[in-house]
Coordinates of C-alpha atoms in Angstrom, one line a residue:
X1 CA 0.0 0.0 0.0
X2 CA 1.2 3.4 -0.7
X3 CA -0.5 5.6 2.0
X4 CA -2.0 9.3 1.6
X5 CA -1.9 10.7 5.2
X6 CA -4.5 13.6 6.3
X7 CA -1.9 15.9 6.0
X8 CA -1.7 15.3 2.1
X9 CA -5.4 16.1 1.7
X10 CA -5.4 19.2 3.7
X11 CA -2.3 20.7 1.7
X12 CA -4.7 19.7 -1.8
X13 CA -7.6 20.8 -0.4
X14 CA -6.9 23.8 2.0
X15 CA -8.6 27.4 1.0
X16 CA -8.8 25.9 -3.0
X17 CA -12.0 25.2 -5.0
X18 CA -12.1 21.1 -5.3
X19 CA -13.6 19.2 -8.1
X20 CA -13.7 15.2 -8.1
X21 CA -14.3 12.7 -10.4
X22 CA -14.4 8.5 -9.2
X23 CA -14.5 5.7 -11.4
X24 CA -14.7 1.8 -11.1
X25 CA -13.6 -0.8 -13.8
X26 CA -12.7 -4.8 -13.5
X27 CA -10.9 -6.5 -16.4
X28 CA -8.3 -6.0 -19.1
X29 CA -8.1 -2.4 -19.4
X30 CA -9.9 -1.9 -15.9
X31 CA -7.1 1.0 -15.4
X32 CA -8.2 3.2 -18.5
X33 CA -11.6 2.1 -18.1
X34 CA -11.5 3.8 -14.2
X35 CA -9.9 6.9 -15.3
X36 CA -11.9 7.7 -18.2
X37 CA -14.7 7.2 -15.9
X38 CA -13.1 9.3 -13.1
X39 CA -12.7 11.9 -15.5
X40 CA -16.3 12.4 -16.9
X41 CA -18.0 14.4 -17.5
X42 CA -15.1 16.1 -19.3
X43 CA -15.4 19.5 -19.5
X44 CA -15.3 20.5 -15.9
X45 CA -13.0 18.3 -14.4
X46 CA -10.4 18.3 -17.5
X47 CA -10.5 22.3 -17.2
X48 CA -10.2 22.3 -14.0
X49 CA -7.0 19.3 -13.5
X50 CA -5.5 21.7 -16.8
X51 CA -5.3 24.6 -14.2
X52 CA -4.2 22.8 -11.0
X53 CA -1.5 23.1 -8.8
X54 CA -2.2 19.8 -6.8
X55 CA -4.0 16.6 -8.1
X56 CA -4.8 13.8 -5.9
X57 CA -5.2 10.2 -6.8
X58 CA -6.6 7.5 -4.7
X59 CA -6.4 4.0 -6.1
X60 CA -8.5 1.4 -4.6
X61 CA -8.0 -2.4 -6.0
X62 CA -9.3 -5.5 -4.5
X63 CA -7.1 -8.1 -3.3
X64 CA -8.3 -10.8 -6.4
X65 CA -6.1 -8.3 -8.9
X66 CA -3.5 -6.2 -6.9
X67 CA -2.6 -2.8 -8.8
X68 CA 0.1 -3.4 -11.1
X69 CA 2.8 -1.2 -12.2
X70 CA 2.0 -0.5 -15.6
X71 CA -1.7 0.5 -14.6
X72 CA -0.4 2.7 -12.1
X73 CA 2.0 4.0 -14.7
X74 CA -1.3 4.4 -17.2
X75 CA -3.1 6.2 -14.5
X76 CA -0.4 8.3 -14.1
X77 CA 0.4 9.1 -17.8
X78 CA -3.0 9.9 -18.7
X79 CA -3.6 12.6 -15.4
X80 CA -0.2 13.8 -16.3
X81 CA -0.8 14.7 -20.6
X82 CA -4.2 16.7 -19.2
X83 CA -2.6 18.3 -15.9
X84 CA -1.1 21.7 -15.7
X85 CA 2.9 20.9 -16.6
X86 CA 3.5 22.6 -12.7
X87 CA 1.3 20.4 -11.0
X88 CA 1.9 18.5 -8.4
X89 CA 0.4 15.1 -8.2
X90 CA 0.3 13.0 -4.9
X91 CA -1.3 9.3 -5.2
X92 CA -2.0 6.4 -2.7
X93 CA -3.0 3.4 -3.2
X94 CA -5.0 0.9 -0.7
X95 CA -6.2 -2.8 -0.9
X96 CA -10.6 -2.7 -0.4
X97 CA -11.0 -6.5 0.7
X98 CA -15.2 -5.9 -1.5
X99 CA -13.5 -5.0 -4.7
X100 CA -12.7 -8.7 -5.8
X101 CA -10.7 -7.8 -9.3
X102 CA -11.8 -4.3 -9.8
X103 CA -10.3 -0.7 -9.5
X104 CA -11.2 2.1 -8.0
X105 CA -9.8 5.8 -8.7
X106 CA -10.9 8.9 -6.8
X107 CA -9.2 12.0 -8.9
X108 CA -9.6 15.0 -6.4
X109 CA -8.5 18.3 -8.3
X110 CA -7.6 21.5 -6.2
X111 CA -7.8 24.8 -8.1
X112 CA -7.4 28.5 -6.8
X113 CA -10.7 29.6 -8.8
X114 CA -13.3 27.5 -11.4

């Protein structure tokens, strides 16, 4: 597990205008699935991650099909070609014994205005 402590979300969240995004997705390409998910509606939340300073991912797998490394590095890549080239994205990642062989992503984006 890769932890996200209270202190993380505070820094994202503190005095900013937050916008979140969560998707779910089992299978193959469950890690593209979940962020294509996590990101839709578009507009807002692509505008928004495009002007951010922070980002925060929270990956949530079951323990059937443990995150890999190349669908955290997916995840990753795909926030990072739509995120402000200055951001700063923070991610964690925890085992959820319900989730069997899905994934989870909560995208949390903290913006100074929307």
């Amino acid at each position: 597990e890769i932890n996200i402590d209270f202190k993380d979300i505070q820094s994202v969240l503190s005095g900013k205008v937050t916008l979140a995004g969560m998707g779910t997705a089992q299978g193959v390409n469950r890690a593209a699935e979940a962020i294509r998910q996590a990101l839709s509606p578009p507009s807002m939340l692509l505008n928004a991650i495009a002007e951010a300073k922070e980002i925060l991912l929270i990956i949530q797998s079951g323990p059937e099909a443990d995150l890999e490394m190349a669908e955290l590095t997916s995840i990753t890549e795909i926030i990072c070609e739509k995120a402000n080239k200055k951001a700063e994205v923070l991610f964690g990642h925890l085992t959820v014994a319900n989730l069997g062989t899905s994934l989870k992503i909560l995208v949390l984006v903290a913006t100074d205005e929307y």
